XYZ file of C-alpha atoms in Angstrom:
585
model
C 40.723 119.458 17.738
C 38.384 122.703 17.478
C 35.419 122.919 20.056
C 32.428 125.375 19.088
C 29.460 126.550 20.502
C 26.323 127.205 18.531
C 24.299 130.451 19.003
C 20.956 131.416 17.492
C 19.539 134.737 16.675
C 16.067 134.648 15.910
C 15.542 138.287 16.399
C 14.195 138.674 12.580
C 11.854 136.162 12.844
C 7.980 136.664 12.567
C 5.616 133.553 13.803
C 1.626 134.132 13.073
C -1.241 131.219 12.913
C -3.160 130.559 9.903
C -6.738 129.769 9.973
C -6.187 126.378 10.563
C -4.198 126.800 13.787
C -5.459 125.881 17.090
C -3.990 128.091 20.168
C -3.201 125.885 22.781
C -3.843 126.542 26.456
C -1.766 127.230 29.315
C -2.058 123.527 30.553
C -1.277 122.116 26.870
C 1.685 124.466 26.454
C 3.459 123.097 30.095
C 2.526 119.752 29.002
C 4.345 119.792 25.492
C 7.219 121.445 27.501
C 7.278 118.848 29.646
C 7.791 116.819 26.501
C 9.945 118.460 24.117
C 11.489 115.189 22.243
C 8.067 114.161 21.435
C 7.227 115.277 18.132
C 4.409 113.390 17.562
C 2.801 114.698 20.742
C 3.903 118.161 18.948
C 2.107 117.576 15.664
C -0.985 117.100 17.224
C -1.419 120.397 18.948
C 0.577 122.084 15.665
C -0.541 120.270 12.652
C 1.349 120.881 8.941
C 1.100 124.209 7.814
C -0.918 125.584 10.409
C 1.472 128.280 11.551
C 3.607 130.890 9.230
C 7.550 131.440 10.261
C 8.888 134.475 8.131
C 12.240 136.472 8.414
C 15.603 134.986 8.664
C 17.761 133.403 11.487
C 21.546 134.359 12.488
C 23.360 130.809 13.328
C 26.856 131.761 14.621
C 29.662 129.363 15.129
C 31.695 130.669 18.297
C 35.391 129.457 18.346
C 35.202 127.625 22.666
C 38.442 125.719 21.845
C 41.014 127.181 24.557
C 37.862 127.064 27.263
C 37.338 123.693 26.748
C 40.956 122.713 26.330
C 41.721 124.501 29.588
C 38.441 123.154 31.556
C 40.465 119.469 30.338
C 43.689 120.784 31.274
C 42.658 121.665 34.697
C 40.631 118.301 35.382
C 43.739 116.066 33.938
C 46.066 118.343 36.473
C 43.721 117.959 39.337
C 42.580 113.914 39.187
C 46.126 112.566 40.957
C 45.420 108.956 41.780
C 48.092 108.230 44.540
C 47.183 104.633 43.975
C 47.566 103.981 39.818
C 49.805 107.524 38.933
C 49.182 106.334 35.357
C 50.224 108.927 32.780
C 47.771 111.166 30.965
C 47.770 110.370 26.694
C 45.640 113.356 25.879
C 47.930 115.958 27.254
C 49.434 116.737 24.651
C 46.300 116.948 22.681
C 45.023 119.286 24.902
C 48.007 121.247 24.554
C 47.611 121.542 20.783
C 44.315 122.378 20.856
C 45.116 124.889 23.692
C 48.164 127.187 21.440
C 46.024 126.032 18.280
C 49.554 124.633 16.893
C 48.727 121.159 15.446
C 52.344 119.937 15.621
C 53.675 120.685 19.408
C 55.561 118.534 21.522
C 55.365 119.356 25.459
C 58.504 118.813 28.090
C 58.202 118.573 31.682
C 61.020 118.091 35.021
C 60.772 118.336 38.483
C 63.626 120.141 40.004
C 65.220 118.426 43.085
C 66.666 121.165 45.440
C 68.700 118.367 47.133
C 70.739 117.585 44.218
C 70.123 120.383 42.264
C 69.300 118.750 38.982
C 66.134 118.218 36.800
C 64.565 114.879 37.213
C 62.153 112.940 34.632
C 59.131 111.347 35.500
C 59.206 108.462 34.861
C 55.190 107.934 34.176
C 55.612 110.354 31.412
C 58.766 108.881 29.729
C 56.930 108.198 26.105
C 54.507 111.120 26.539
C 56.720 113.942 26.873
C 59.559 115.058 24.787
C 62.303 116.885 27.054
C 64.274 117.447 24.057
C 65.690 121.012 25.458
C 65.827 119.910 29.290
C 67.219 116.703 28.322
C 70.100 118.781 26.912
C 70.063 120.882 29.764
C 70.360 117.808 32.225
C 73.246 116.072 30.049
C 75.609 118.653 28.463
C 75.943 121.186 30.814
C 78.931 120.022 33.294
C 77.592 119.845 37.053
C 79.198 123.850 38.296
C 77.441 125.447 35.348
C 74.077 123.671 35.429
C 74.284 125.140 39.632
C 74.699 128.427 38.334
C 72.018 128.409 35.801
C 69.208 126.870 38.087
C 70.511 129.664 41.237
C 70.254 132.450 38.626
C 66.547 131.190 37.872
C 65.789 131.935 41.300
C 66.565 135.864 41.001
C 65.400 136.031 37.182
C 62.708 133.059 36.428
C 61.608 135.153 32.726
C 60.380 132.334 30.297
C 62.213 131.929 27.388
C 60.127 132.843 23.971
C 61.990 131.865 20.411
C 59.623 132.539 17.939
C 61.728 131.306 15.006
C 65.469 130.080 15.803
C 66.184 131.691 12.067
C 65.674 134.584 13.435
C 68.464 134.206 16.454
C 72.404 135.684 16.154
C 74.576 133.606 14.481
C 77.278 133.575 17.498
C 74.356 130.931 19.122
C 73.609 129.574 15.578
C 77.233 128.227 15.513
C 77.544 127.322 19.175
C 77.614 123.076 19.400
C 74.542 123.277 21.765
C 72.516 124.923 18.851
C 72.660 120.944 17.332
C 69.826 120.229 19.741
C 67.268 122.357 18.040
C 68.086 121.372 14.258
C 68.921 117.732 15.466
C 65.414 117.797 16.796
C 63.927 119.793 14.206
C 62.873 122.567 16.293
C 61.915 125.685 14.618
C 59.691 127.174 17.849
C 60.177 127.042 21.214
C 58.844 127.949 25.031
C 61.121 127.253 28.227
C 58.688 128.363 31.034
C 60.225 127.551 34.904
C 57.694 126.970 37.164
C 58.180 128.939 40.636
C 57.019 129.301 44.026
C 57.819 131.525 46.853
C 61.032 132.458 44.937
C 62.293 128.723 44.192
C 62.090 126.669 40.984
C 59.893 123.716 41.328
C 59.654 122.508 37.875
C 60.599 123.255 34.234
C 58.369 122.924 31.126
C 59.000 122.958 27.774
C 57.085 124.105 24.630
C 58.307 122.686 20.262
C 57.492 122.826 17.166
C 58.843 122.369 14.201
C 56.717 124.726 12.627
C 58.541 128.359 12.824
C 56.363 131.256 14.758
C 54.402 128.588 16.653
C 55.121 130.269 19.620
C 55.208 133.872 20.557
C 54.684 136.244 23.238
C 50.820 135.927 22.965
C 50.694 131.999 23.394
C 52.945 132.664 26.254
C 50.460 134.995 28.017
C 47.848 132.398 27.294
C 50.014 130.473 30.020
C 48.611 132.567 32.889
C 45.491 131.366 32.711
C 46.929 127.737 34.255
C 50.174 128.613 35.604
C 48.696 127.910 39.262
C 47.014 124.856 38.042
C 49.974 123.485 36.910
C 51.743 124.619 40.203
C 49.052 123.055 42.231
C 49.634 120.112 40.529
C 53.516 119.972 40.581
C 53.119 120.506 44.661
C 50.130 117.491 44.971
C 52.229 115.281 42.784
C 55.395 115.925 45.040
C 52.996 115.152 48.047
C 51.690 112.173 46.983
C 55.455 111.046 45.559
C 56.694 111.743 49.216
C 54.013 110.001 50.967
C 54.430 106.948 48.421
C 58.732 106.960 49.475
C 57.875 107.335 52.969
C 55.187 104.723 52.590
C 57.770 102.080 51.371
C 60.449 103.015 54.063
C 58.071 102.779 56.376
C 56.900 99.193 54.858
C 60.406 97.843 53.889
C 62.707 99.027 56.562
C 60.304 100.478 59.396
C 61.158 103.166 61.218
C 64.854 104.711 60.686
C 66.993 107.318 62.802
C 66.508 110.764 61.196
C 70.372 110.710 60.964
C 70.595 107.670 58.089
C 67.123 108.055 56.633
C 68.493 110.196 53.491
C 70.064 106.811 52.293
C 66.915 104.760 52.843
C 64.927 107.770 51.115
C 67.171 107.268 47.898
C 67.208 103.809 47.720
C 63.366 103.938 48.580
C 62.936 106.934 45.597
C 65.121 104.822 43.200
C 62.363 101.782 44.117
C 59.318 104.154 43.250
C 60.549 105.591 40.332
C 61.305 102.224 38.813
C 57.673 101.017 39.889
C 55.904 103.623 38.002
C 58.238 102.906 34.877
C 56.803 99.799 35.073
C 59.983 98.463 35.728
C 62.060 95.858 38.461
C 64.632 97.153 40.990
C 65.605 94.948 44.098
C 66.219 97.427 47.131
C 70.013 97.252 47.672
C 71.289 96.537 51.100
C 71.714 99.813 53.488
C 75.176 99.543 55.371
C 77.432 102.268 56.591
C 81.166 101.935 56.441
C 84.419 102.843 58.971
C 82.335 104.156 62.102
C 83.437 104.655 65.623
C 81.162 103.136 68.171
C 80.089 104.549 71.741
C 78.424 102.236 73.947
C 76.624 102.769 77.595
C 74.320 101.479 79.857
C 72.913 101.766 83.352
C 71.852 98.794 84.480
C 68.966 97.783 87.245
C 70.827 96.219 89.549
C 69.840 92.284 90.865
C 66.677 92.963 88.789
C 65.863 89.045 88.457
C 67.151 88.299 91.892
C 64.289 90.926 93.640
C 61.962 89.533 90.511
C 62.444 85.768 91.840
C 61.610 87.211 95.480
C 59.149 88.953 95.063
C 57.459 85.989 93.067
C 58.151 83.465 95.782
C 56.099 86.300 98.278
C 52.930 86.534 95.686
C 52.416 82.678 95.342
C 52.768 82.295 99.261
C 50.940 85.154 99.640
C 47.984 83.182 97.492
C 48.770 79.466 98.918
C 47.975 81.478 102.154
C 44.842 82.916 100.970
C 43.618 79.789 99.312
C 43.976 77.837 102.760
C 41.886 80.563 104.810
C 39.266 80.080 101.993
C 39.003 75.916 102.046
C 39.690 75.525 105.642
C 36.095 77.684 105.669
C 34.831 74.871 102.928
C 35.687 71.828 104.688
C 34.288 69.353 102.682
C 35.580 68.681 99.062
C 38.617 70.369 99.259
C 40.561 68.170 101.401
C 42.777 67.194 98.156
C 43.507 71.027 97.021
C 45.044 71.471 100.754
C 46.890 68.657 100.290
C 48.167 70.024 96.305
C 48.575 73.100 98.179
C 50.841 72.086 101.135
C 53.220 70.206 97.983
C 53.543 73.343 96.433
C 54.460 75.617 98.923
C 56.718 73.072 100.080
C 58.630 72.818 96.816
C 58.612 76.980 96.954
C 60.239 77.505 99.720
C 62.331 74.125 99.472
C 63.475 72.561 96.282
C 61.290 75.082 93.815
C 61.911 73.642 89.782
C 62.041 75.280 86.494
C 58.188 74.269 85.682
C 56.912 74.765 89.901
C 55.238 78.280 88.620
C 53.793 76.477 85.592
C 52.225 73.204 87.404
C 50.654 75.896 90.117
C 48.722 77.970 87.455
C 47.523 74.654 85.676
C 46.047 73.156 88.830
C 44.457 77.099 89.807
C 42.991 77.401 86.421
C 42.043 73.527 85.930
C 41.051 73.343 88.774
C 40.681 75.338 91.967
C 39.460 78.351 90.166
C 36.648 76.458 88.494
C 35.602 74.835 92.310
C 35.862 78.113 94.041
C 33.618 79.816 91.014
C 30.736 76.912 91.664
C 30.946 77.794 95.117
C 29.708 81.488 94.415
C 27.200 80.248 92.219
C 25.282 77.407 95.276
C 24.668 78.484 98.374
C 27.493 79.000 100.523
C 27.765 80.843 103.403
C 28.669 85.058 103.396
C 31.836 84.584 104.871
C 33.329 81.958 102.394
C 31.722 84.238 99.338
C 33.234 87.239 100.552
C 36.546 85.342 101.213
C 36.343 84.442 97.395
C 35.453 87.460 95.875
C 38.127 89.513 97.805
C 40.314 86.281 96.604
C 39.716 86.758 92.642
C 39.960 90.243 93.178
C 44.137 89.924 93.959
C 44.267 87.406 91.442
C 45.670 88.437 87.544
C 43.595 87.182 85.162
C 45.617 86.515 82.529
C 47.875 84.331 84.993
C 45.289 83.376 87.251
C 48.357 84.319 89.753
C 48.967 87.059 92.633
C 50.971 89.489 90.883
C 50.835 92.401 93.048
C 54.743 92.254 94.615
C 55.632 91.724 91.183
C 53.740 94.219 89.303
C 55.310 96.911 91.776
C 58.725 95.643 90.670
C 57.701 95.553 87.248
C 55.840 99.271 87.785
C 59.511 100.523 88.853
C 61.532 99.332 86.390
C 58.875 100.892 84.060
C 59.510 104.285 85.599
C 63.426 104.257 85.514
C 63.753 102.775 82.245
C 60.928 105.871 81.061
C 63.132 108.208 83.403
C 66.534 107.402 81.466
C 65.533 106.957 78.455
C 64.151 110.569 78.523
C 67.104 112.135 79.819
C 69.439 110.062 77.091
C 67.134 111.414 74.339
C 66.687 115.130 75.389
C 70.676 114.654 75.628
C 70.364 113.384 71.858
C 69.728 116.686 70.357
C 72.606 118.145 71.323
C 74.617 115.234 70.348
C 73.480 115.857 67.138
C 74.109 118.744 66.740
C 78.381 117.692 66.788
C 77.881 115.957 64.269
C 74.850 113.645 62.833
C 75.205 109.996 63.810
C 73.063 106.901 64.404
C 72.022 106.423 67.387
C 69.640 103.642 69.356
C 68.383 102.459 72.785
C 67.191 99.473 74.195
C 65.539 99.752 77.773
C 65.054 95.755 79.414
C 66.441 95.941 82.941
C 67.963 99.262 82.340
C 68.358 101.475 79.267
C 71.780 100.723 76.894
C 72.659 102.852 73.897
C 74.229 102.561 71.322
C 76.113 105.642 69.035
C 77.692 105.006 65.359
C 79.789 108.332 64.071
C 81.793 108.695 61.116
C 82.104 110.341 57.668
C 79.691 108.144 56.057
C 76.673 108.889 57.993
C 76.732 112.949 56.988
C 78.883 112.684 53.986
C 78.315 116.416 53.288
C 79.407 117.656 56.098
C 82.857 117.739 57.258
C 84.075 115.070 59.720
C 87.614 115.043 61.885
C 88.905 113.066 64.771
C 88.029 115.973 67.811
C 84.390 114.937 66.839
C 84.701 111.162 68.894
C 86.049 113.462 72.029
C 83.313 115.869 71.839
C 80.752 112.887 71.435
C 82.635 110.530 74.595
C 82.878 114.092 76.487
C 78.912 113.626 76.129
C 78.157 110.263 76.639
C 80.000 110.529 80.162
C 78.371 113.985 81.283
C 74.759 112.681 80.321
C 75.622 109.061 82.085
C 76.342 111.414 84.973
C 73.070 113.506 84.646
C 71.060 110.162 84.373
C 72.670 108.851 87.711
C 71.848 112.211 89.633
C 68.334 112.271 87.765
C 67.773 108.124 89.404
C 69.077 109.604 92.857
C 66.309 112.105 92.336
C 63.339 109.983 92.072
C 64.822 107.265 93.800
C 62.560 107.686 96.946
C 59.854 107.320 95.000
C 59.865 103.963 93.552
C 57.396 101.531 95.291
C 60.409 98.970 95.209
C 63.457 100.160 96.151
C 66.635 99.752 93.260
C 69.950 100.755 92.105
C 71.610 101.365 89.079
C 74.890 100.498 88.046
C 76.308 102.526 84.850
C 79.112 101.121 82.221
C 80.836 102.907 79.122
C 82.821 101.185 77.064
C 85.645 102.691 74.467
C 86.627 101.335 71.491
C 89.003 102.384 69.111
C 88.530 100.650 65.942
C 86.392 101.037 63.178
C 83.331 98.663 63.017
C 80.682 99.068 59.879
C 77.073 98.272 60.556
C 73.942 96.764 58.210
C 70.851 97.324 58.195
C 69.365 93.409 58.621
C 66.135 93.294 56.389
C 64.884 90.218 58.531
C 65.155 92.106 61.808
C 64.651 95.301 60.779
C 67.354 97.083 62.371
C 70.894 97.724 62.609
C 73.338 95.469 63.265
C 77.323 94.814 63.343
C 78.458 93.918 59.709
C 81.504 91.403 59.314
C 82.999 88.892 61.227
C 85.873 90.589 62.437
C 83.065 93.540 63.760
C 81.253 90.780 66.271
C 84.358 91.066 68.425
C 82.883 94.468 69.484
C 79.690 93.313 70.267
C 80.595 89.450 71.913
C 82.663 92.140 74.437
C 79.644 94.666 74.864
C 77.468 91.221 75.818
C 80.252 89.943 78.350
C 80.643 93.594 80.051
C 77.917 93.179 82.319
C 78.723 90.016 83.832
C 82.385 90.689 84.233
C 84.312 90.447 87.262
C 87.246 92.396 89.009
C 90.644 90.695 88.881
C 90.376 87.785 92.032
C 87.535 89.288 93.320
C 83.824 87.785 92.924
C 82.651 92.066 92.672
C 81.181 93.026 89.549
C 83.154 95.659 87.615
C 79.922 97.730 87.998
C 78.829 98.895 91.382
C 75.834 101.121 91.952
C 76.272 104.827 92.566
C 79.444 104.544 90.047
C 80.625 104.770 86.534
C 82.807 102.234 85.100
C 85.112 102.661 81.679
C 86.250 100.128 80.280
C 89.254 100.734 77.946
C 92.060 99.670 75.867
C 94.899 101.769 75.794
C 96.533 104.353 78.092
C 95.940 107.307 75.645
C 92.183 106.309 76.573
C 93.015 106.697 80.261
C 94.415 110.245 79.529
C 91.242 110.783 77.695
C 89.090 110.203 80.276
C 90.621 111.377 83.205
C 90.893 114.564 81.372
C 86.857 114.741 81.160
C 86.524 113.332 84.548
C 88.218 116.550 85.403
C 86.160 118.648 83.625
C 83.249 116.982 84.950
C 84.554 117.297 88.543
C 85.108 121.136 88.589
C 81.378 121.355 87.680
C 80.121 119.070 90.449
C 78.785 116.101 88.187
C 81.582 114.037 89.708
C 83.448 113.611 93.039
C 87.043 113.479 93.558
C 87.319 109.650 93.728
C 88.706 107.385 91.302
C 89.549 103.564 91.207
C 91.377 101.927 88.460
């Protein structure tokens, strides 16, 4: 496709009236300027031959084609729809318009720095040819296709064969040379695509038409080389928003430590969707592990909680009687529904006591007391009222003040633990990579998950679980001193009780779609966890104590070599002052 633009020299050109012509004025002249499609309007003012044109004109034909084909080049690069990434037919159009070579086929691969490898795209599958980089991709064995892509990265020249007649017949009888005369190539470009001294992509320039290409059509590259770049790094942008998009979506948020599997599963899913094609995500599970498990627990939690509740709805029943033995009349049946209640408190409370109390306050003794503000009523019973609704929680219509103090502590220790467990977390890390999650209820538990699968490029070995249990117990000792710390401030005053528990065997977790999280995968693996739920609750040997006491750390363990273990790191820990010299067993 050829694109010109027209020019017109009327520079030997003479235009005089005849005596017929009439010389419009100023105002006529803007007028019929105003109105230059009007020829009729024209004729008027310049009838038939009443003006003379002599002389000659100079029409020139100027060749615009790489302009315009690089103004389209630039707009097909630039308008990225992150929503439809449909592929663009006239590329290659533009491209043969562009070199002026009628028969070219274009190439183009993303190189992924990961894996080291060219990758397709999938959009462009029956658009582009690849014909060299698909040889590049499939011939090559794995060492020699790492050497050639790290050498681009201290020489990235472009590669210009004008006419592959023309090369030394040592490559002419090389197997690889197939590619070109299987593909009738005659004329090639390989250009890499660069940017702050790393490949990013690869194109690819044929013909079959010898001397299609040559140094001059390569310089003719410059002109879009950062176009093309710019679009290479938006495409990559969008693609990684898209991946992260679906992860996001399909698994929710994942521990940095695992997320490179759910990125290429969730790649794998995005590539087939803009191929147009199906692929069912695969389940994400990680094989042979060895678990650490913790927790410090707030102790008697729902034992202050039950309390504490029994003190607000007194603490109401009590206000409630100040306010109707004020009333007098009418309310003689809510004193009575009152006394019953507090009764059955403080007595013989049942499972739905709390729940009968709000219905009657919000059916109604909150509606009678709200009337009562409303008619004239004396200043003391208002004032009783409003300071009444002004304790009261409005989503429970219930005192919640002893409560919310209990519930305002546990807040702050779970917050206070869980911040020391995860500034502990980098560190942990950096051992060795492994899952890792938290729960904070009553408490804050954790859960670790190390092993060879989790960082299969790096190298994993047994020392690894001791450096990791050497860590759970020093930062379960730095979370204890941290609650002694702030302690004092709590507006209810609680203890903490901390557990670890060791396990030797290997477990393998799943990722459970439905829940969106980790879990134990096998039945043979729920043995660990039906033992991590009973922990808690477990007793010492004929005694009616709790295996965890507050102001201690209790292991729980299998085997003696796990003793040695830990009473090694105890040691450790001792000489530094996390632990005293005491010890039960």
């Amino acid at each position: 496709m050829k694109h010109y633009k027209i020019s017109v020299n009327a520079d030997f050109t003479e235009v005089y009236p005849t005596e017929n012509a009439k010389i419009p004025s100023d105002e006529v002249i803007d007028m019929l300027l105003e109105n230059l499609d009007d020829f009729k309007l024209w004729k008027k003012y310049f009838p038939s031959k009443s003006w003379v044109l002599k002389g000659f004109t100079i029409i020139s034909l100027i060749d615009c084609t790489s302009e315009v084909a690089l103004s389209d080049l630039k707009s097909s690069m630039i308008q990225i729809d992150p929503e439809d990434l449909s592929p663009d037919e006239n590329l290659i159009e533009i491209f043969k318009s562009y070199f002026d070579v009628a028969q070219l086929s274009f190439g183009f691969m993303l190189f992924n720095k990961k894996d080291q490898q060219l990758e397709r795209l999938p959009i462009y599958e029956n658009v582009f040819t690849n014909h060299i980089l698909d040889f590049w991709i499939n011939t090559f064995d794995e060492e020699t296709r790492r050497n050639t892509f790290n050498n681009l990265n201290h020489n990235s020249k472009p590669i210009v064969v004008s006419n592959i007649e023309n090369l030394d017949h040592e490559i002419k009888a090389m197997p690889s040379f197939r590619i070109l005369r299987d593909n009738k190539i005659n004329s090639f470009m390989v250009i890499p695509i660069m940017k702050d001294g790393e490949l990013m992509a690869i194109m690819e320039f044929t013909s079959p038409i010898a001397n299609s290409f040559n140094g001059l059509k390569l310089k003719k590259m410059e002109f879009f080389t950062d176009m093309i770049l710019f679009s290479v790094n938006r495409f990559s942008f969008e693609k990684n928003y898209q991946i992260e998009a679906i992860i996001q979506r399909e698994y929710t948020t994942i521990h940095d430590s695992v997320v490179w599997k759910f990125r290429n599963e969730a790649e794998k899913y995005f590539n087939a969707s803009l191929a147009k094609k199906i692929y069912t995500l695969k389940q994400i599970s990680f094989k042979n592990l060895t678990p650490l498990f913790g927790f410090s627990d707030i102790r008697s939690s729902s034992e202050k909680r039950y309390h504490l509740m029994l003190e607000d709805l007194n603490q109401q029943i009590d206000c409630l009687h100040d306010i109707f033995s004020l009333i007098n009349s009418d309310s003689e049946k809510y004193m009575l529904a009152l006394e019953i209640f507090e009764n059955e408190l403080n007595n013989e409370i049942k499972a739905d006591s709390e729940q009968r109390f709000q219905r009657l306050l919000r059916d109604e003794i909150h509606p009678f007391l709200q009337g009562k503000l409303e008619v004239k009523s004396s200043s003391e019973v208002k004032a009783k009222i409003k300071d009444y609704f002004a304790l009261v929680f409005t989503q429970t219509d219930l005192f919640y003040s002893k409560r919310k103090s209990l519930d305002d502590s546990i807040t702050l220790v779970n917050r206070k633990l869980a911040d020391v467990l995860d500034d502990a977390q980098i560190k942990a890390q950096q051992i060795f990579p492994h899952y890792y999650e938290r729960f904070k209820s009553d408490g804050v538990e954790h859960n670790l998950y190390t092993g060879q699968n989790i960082a299969p490029d790096l190298h994993y070995h047994s020392k690894i679980v001791h450096k990791l249990r050497y860590w759970q117990l020093k930062t379960m000792c730095n979370m204890e001193i941290e609650f002694r710390n702030f302690k004092k401030d709590l507006p209810i005053d609680l203890d903490i009780a901390s557990l670890i528990f060791v396990y030797n065997e290997k477990i393998d977790i799943r990722f459970r779609m439905d829940e969106k999280r980790f879990d134990v995968d096998g039945a043979y693996n729920s043995y660990y966890e039906i033992i991590k739920k009973r922990l808690d609750k477990a007793l010492v040997k004929d005694s009616a104590d709790r295996i965890t006491c507050p102001g201690k750390i209790t292991i729980v363990y299998f085997g003696m070599e796990n003793q040695k273990e830990y009473l090694d790191y105890i040691s450790r820990l001792q000489k530094k002052g996390f632990l005293k010299m005491t010890l039960n067993f």
